[in-house]
Coordinates of C-alpha atoms in Angstrom, one line a residue:
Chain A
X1164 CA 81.6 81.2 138.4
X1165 CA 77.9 81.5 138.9
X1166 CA 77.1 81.9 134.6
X1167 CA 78.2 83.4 131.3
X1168 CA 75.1 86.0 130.8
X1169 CA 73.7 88.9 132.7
X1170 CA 75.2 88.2 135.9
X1171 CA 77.9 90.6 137.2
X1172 CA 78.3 88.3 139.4
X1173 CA 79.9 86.1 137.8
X1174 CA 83.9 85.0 137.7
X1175 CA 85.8 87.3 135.4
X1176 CA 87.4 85.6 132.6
X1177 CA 90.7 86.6 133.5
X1178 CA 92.4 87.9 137.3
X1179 CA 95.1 89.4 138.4
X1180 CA 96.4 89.2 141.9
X1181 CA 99.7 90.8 143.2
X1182 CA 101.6 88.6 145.5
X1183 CA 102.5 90.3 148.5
X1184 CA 104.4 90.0 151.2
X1185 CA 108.1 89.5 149.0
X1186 CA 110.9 91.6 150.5
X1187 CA 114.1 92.3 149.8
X1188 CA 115.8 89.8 147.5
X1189 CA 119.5 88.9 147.6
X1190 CA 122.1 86.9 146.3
X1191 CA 121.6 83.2 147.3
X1192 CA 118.5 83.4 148.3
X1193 CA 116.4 80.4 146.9
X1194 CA 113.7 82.4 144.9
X1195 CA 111.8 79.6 144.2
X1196 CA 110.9 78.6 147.2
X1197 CA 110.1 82.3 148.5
X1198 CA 108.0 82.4 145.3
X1199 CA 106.0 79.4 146.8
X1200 CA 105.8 80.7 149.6
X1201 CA 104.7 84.0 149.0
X1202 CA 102.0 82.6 146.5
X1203 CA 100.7 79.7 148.7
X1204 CA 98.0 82.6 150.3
X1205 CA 96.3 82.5 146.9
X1206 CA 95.7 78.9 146.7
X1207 CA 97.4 78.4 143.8
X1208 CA 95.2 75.8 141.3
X1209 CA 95.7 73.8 137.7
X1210 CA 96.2 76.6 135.0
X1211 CA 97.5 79.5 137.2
X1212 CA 100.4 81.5 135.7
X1213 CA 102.9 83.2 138.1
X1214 CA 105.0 86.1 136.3
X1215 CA 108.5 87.0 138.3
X1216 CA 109.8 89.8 137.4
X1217 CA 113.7 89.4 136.2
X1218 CA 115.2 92.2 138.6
X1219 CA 114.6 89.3 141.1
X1220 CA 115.4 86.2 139.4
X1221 CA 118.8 88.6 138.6
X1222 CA 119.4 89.7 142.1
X1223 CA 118.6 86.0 143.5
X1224 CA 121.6 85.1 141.0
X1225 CA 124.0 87.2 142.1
X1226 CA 123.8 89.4 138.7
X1227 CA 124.6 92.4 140.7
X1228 CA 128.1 94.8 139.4
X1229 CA 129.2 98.4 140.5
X1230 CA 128.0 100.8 138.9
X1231 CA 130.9 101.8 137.4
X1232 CA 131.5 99.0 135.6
X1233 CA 128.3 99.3 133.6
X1234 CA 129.3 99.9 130.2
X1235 CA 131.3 97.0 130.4
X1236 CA 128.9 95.4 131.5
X1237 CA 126.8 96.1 128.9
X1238 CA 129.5 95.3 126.1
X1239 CA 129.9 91.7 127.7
X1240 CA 126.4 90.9 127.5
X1241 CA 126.2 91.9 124.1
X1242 CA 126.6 89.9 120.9
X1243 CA 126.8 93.0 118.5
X1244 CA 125.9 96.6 118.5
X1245 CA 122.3 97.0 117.2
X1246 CA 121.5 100.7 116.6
X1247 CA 123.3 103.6 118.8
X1248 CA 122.5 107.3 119.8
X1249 CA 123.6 110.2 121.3
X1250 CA 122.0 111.7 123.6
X1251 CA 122.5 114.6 126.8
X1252 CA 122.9 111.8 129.2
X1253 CA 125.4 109.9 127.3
X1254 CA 125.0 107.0 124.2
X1255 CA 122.0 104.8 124.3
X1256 CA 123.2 101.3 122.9
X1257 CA 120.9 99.0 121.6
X1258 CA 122.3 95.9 121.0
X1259 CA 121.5 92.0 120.5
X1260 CA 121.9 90.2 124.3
X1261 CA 123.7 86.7 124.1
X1262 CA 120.2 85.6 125.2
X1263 CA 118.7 87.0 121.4
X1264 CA 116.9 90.0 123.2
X1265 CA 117.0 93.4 121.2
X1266 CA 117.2 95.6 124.2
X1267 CA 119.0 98.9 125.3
X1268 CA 121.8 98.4 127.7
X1269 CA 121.8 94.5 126.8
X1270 CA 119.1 94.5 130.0
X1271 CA 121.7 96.0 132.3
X1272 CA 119.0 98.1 135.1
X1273 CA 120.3 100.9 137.4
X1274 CA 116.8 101.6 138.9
X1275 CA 115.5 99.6 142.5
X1276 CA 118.9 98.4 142.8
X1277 CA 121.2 99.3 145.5
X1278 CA 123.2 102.6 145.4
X1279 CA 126.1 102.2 143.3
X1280 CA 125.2 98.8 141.8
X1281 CA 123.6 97.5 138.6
X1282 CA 122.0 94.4 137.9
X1283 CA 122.7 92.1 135.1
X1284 CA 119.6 89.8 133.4
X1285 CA 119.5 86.6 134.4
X1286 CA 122.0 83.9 133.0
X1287 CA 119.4 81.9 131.2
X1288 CA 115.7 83.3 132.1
X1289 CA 113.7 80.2 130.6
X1290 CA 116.1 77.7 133.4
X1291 CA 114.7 80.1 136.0
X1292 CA 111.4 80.0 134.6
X1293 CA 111.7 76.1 134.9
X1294 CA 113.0 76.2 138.1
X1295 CA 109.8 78.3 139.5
X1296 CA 107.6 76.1 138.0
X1297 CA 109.2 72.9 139.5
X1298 CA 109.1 73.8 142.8
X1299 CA 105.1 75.4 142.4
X1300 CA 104.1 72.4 140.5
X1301 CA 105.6 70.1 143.5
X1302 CA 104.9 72.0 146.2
X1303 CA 101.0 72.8 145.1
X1304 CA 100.3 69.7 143.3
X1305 CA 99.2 71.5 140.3
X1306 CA 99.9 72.8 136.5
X1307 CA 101.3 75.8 137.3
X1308 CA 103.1 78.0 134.4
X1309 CA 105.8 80.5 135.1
X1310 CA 106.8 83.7 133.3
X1311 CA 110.0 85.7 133.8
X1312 CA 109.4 89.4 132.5
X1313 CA 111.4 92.1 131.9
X1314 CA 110.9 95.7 130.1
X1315 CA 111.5 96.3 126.4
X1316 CA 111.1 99.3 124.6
X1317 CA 109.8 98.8 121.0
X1318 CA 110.5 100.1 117.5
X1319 CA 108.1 102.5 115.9
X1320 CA 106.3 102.7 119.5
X1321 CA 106.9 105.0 122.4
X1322 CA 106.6 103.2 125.9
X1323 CA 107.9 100.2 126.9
X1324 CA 105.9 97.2 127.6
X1325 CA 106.7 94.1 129.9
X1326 CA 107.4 91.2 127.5
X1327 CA 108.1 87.7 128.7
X1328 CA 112.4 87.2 129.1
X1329 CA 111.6 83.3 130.3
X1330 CA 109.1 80.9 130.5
X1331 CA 108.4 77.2 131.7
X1332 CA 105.2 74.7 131.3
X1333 CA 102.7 77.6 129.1
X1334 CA 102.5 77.8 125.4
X1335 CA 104.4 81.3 124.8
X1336 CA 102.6 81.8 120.8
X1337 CA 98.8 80.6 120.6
X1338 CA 99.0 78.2 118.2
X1339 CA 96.5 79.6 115.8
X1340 CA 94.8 77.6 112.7
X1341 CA 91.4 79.1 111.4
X1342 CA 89.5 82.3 112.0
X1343 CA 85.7 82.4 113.0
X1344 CA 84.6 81.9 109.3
X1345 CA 86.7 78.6 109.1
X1346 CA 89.9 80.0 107.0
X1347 CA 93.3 79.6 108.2
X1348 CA 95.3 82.7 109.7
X1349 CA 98.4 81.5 108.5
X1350 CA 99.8 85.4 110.1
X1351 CA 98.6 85.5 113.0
X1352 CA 100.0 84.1 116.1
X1353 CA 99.5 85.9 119.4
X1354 CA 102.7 86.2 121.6
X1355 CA 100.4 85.2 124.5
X1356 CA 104.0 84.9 127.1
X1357 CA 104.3 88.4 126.1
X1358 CA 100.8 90.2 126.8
X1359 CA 100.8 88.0 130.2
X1360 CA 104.1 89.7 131.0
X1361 CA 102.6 93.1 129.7
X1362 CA 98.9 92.6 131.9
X1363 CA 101.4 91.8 135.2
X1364 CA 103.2 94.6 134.9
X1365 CA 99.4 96.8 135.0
X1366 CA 99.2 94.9 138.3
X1367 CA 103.3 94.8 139.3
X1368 CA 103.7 98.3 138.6
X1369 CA 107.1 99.9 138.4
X1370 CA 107.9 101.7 141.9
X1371 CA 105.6 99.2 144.0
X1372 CA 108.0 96.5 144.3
X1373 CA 105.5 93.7 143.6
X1374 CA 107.5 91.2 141.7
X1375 CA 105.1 88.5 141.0
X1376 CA 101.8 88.5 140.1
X1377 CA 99.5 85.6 140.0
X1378 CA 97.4 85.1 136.7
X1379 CA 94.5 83.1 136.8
X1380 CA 91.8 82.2 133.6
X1381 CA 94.4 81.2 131.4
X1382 CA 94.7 77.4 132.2
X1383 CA 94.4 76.7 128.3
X1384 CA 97.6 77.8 127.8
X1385 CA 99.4 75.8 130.6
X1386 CA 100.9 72.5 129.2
X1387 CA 104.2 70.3 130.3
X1388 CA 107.2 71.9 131.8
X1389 CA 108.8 70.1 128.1
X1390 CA 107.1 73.1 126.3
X1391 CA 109.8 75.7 124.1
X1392 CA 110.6 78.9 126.7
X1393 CA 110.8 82.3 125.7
X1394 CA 113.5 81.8 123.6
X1395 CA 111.1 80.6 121.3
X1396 CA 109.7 84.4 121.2
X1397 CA 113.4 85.9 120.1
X1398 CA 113.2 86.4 116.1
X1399 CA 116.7 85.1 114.9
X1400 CA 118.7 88.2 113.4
X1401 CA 119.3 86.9 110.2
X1402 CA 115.5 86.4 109.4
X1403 CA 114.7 90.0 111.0
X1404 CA 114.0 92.9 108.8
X1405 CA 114.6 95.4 111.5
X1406 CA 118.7 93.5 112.6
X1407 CA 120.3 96.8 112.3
X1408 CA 119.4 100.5 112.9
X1409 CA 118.7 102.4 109.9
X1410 CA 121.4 104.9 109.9
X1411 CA 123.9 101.8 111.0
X1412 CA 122.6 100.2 107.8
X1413 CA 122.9 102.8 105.8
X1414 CA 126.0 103.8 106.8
X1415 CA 127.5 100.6 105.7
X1416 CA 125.7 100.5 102.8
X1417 CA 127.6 103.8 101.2
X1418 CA 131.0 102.5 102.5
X1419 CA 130.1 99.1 100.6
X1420 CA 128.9 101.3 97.5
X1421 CA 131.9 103.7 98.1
X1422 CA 134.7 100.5 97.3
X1423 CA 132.5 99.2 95.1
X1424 CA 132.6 102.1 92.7
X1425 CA 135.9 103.1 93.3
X1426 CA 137.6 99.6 92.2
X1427 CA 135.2 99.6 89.1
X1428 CA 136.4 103.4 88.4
X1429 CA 140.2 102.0 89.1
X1430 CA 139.6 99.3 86.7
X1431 CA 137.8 101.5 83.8
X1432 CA 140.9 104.0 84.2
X1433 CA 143.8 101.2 84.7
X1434 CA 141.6 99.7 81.2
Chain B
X637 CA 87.2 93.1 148.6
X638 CA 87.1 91.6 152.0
X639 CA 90.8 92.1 152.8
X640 CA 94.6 92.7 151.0
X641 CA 96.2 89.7 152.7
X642 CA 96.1 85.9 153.8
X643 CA 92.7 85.9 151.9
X644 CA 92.1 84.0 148.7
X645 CA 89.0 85.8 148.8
X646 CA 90.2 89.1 148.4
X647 CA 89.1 90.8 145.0
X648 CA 91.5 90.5 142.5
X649 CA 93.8 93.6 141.8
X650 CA 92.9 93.3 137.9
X651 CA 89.7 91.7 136.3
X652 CA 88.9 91.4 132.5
X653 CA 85.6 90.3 131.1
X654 CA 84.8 89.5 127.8
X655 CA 81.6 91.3 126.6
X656 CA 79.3 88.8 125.3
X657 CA 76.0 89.3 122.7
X658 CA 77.8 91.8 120.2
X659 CA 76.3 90.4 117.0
X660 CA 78.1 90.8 113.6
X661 CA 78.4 94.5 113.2
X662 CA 77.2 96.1 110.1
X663 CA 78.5 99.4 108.1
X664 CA 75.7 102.0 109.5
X665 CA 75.4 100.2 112.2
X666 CA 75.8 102.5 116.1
X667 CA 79.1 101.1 117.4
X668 CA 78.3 103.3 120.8
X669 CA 75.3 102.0 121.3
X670 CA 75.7 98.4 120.5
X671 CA 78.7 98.7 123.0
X672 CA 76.7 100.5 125.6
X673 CA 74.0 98.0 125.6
X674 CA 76.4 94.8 126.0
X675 CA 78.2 96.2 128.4
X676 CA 75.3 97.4 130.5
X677 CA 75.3 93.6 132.2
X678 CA 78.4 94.1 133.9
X679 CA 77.2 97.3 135.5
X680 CA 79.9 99.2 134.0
X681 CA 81.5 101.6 137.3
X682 CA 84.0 104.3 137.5
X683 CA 87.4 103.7 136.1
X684 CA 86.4 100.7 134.3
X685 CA 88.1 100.6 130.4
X686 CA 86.3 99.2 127.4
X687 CA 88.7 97.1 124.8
X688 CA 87.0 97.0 121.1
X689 CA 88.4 95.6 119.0
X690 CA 89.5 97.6 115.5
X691 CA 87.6 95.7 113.7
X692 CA 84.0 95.9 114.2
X693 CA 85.2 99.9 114.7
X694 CA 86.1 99.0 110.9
X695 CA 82.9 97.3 110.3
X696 CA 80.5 100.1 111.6
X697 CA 82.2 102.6 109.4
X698 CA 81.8 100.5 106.7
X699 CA 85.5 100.0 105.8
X700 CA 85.2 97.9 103.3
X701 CA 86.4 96.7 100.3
X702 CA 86.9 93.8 97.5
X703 CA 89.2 91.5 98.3
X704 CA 90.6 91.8 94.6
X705 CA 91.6 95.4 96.2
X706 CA 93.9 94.9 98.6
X707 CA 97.1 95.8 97.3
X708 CA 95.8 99.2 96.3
X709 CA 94.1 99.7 99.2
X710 CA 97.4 99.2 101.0
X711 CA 98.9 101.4 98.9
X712 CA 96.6 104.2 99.5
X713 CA 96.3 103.3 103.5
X714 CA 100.4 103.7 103.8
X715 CA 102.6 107.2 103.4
X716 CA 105.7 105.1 103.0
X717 CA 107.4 101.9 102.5
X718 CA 109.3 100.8 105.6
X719 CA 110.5 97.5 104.8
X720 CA 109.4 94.5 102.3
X721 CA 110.2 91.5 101.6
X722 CA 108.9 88.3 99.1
X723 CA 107.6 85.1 100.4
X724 CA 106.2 82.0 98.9
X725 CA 102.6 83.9 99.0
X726 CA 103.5 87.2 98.1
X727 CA 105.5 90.1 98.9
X728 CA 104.7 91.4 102.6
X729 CA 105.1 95.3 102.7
X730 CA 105.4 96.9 106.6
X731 CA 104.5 100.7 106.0
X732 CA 104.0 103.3 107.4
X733 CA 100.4 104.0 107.7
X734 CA 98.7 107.7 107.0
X735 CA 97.9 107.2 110.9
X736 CA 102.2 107.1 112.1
X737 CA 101.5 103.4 113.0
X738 CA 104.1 101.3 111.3
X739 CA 102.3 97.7 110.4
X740 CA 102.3 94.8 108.0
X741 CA 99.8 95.8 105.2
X742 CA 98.6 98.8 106.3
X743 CA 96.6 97.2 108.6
X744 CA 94.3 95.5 105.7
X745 CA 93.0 92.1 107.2
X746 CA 91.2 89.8 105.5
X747 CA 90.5 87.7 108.6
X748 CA 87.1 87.1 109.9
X749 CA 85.7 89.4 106.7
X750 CA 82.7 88.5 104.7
X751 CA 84.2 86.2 102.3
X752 CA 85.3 88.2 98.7
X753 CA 86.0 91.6 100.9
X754 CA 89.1 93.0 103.7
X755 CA 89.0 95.6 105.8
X756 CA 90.8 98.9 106.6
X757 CA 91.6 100.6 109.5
X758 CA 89.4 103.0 111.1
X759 CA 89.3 106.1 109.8
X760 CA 90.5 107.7 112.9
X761 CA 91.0 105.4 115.6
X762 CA 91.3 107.8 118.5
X763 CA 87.5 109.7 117.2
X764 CA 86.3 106.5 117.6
X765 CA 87.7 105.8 120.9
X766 CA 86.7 109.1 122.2
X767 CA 82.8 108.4 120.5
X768 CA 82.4 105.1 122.4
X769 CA 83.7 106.8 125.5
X770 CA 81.5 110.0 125.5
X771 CA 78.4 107.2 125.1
X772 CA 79.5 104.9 127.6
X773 CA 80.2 108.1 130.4
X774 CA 77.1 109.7 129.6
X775 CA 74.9 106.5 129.6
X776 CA 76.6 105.0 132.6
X777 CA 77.4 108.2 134.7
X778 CA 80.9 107.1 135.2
X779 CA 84.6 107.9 134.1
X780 CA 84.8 104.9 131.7
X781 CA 88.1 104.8 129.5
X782 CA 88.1 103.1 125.7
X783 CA 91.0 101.5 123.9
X784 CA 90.4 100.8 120.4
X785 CA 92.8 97.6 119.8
X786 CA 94.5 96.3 116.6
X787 CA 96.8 93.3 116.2
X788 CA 100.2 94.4 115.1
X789 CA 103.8 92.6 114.9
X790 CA 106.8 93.7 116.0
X791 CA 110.7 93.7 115.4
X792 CA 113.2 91.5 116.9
X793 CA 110.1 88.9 118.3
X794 CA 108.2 86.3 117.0
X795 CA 104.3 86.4 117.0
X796 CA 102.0 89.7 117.2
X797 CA 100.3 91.3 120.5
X798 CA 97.2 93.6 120.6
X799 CA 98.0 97.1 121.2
X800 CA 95.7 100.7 121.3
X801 CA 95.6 102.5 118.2
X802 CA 93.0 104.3 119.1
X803 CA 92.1 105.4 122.9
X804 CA 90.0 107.6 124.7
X805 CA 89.5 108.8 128.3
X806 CA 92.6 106.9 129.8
X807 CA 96.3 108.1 130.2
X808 CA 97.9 106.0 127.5
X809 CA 101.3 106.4 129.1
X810 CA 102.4 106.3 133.0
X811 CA 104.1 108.9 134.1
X812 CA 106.9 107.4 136.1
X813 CA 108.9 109.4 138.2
X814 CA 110.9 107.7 140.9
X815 CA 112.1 104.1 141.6
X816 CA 111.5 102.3 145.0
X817 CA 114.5 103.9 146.1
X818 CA 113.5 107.8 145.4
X819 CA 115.7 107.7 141.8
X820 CA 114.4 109.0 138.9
X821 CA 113.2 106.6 136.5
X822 CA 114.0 108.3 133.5
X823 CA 114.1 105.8 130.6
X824 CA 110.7 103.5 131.7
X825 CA 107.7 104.8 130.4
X826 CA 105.4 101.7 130.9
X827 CA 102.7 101.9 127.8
X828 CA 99.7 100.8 129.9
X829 CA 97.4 101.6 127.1
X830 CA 99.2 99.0 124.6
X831 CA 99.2 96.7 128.2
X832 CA 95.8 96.8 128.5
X833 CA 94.8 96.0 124.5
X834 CA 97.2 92.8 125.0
X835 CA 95.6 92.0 128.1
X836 CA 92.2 92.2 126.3
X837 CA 93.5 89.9 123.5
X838 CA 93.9 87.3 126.5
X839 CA 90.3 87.2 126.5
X840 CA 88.9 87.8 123.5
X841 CA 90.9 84.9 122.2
X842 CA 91.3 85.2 117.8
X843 CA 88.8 83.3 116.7
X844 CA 86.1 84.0 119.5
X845 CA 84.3 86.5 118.0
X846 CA 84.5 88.8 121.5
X847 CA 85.5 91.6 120.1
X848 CA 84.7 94.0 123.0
X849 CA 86.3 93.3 126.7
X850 CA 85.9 95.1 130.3
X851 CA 89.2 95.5 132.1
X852 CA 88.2 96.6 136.0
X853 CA 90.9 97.7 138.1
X854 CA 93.2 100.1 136.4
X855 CA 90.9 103.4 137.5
X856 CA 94.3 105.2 138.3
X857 CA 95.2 105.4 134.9
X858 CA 91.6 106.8 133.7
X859 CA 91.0 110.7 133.3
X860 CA 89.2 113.2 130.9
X861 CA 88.2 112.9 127.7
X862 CA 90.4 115.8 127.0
X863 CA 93.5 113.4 127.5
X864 CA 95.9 112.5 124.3
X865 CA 95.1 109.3 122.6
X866 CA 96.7 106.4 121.3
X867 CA 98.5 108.4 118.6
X868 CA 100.6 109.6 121.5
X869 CA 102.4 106.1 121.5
X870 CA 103.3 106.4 117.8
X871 CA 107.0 107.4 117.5
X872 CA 107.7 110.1 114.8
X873 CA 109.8 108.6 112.2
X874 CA 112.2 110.8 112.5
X875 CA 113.0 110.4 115.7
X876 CA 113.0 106.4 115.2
X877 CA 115.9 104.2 114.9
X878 CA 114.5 101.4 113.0
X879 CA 112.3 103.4 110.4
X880 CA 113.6 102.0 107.8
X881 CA 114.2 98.3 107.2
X882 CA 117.7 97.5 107.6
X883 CA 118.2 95.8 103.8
X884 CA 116.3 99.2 102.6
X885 CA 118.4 101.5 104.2
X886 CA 121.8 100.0 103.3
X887 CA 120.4 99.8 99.2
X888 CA 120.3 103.5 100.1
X889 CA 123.2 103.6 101.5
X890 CA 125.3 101.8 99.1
X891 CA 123.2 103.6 96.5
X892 CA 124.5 107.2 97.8
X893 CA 127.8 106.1 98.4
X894 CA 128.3 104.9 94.6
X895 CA 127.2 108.3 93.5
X896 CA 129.3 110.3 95.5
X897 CA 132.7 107.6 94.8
X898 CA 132.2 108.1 91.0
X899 CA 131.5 112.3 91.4
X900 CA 135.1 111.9 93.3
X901 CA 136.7 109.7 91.2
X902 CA 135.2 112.2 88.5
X903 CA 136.7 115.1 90.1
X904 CA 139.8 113.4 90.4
X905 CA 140.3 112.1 87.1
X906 CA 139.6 115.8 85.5
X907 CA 141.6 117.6 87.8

């Protein structure tokens, strides 16, 4: 970095590089160390952030099913039925994973997987995230954080954006206290674990097969592999204003008003 | 770039820079301009994209009110409740604002405002893209894309990310068609333009005052000015599964199916 002003020169703020040279992943194999590996070309330094994109982490677990078995699948990852619709290709199910995660399919991914198979999300996405970061920390000697990503679609928004799944040694919500005039934004906390994920995924792309991506410019969000994982992302059901689909909600709200009315009616006649 | 592999050296694959000298922006004041000129230091080049921030968008057009005007100004921002709910400072309403976008207050922030005033969204977030856009492509004599960025929350996750409400000159959306293996990706629509926004936030940081930022490296995705804007990543209500808060729509609900109970029990009882 050569200086902040009127040089073009100058480093960027923040960089993106794709890692190359990952191939085919596959049950067993120990990700971690490919991920060094893999990473070790781009020197990696105190503050970098490498984002792994779960279909590995998954397919380095073993999270792989027939195809065929996919709406099982999907029903065993699930803690309860979210929202649901028809459409010409079948029912889309969003529903709450075991993990938290509001997601279609609870996760479960037919595409870059091997004909006739599915793969599962990972077992527990922040461990794998820890994992990562363990063995990049050791190997390079440095504060390295580590993001597992996946792709979420969103209420309200069409698209889907890549949103941090797991995470080890960052800070996933920027801890923010006042604005520039000096008065608290109490509101206000940037998911930063999730726009990382999202900026990898520019880089990653979807049909590329770049699974990691090496972020560097963010060191000030790298801190002890002791720091809260995604997990601390998910918003717990109960204190979500969006927990159930709107038709699902409405729908047991008339059968709840239906009983209710009809045992007050039974009572004014039986009275 | 002096090479794709084995070279630490290589450029990076995705560079963002935040845009310094942009001085407090005043209503009347030329947004386009006041971009163009900060910019200018880092040689702005084809398929470069330009992040401002909503707020000094807000600022130029002089979107401003008394702070002792905010609920009515959300009121009159919003075409419907989505969901609300009290909290020891208030009652936070998410509407639906007259531009699709589903937010928290309508999008009226009294963050980093004059002290005694809040702001409102841009008028028209995607005019305003496409103004900055035209400046920037006919003062730099390149294909330059413009995101216009807002800070919004989301269901089901903890914390809020940048994304584009308003954009200009860029293909908000990638158009996926295959996986790896040649299958049709049907389902992932990666929104690059919301991506990019919450890539942006990386480096404009919240209480930083950078409120405009140069991402370098995403020409694919830039095209004419002719091309849909961010509006094209708000979902139509109707079409949306969570566009009503779950509480609301079972009140509904259980509203509805009172009514029709006692117009049955009604019937019955008179027949």
């Amino acid at each position: 970095m050569t200086g902040r002003h009127g040089d073009p020169e100058r480093g960027a703020d923040l960089e993106l590089r794709a890692v190359r040279g990952i191939g085919e992943i596959r049950p067993g194999d120990d990700l971690p160390a490919i991920v060094a590996d893999a990473v070790s070309e781009l020197e990696p330094r105190d503050g970098d952030i490498v984002v792994v994109t779960s279909k590995v982490v998954s397919k380095a677990e073993g999270r792989i099913r027939p195809a065929a078995e996919r709406e099982q699948a999907i029903t065993e990852e699930s803690v309860r039925l979210v929202a649901s619709r028809a459409h010409p290709g079948g029912i889309t199910r969003i529903v709450e994973h075991r993990s938290g995660l509001v997601l279609a399919a609870a996760g479960v991914d037919a595409s870059n997987t091997d004909d006739g198979t599915i793969l599962l999300l990972p077992l527990d996405s922040d461990a794998s995230a820890h994992a990562i970061a363990e063995r990049l920390r050791s190997r390079f000697g440095a504060a390295i954080g580590v993001i597992v990503s996946d792709t979420l679609g969103r209420a309200w928004r069409v698209g889907q954006t890549d949103v941090a799944i797991g995470a080890a040694g960052i800070r996933v919500l920027e801890p923010v206290s006042v604005d520039a005039n000096g008065r608290p934004l109490l509101v206000t906390a940037p998911a930063i674990a999730d726009e990382i994920a999202g900026a990898a995924e520019l880089v990653a792309g979807k049909a590329d097969a770049v699974p990691v991506v090496l972020v560097r410019g963010l060191g000030r969000h790298v801190a002890g592999l002791d720091e809260p994982g995604a997990a601390r992302l998910v918003r717990a059901s109960g204190d979500d204003m969006f927990r159930l689909g709107s038709d699902e909600a409405y729908r047991a709200g008339r059968e709840a008003g239906r009983i209710d009315a009809l045992a007050e009616a039974g009572a004014a006649h039986a009275g």
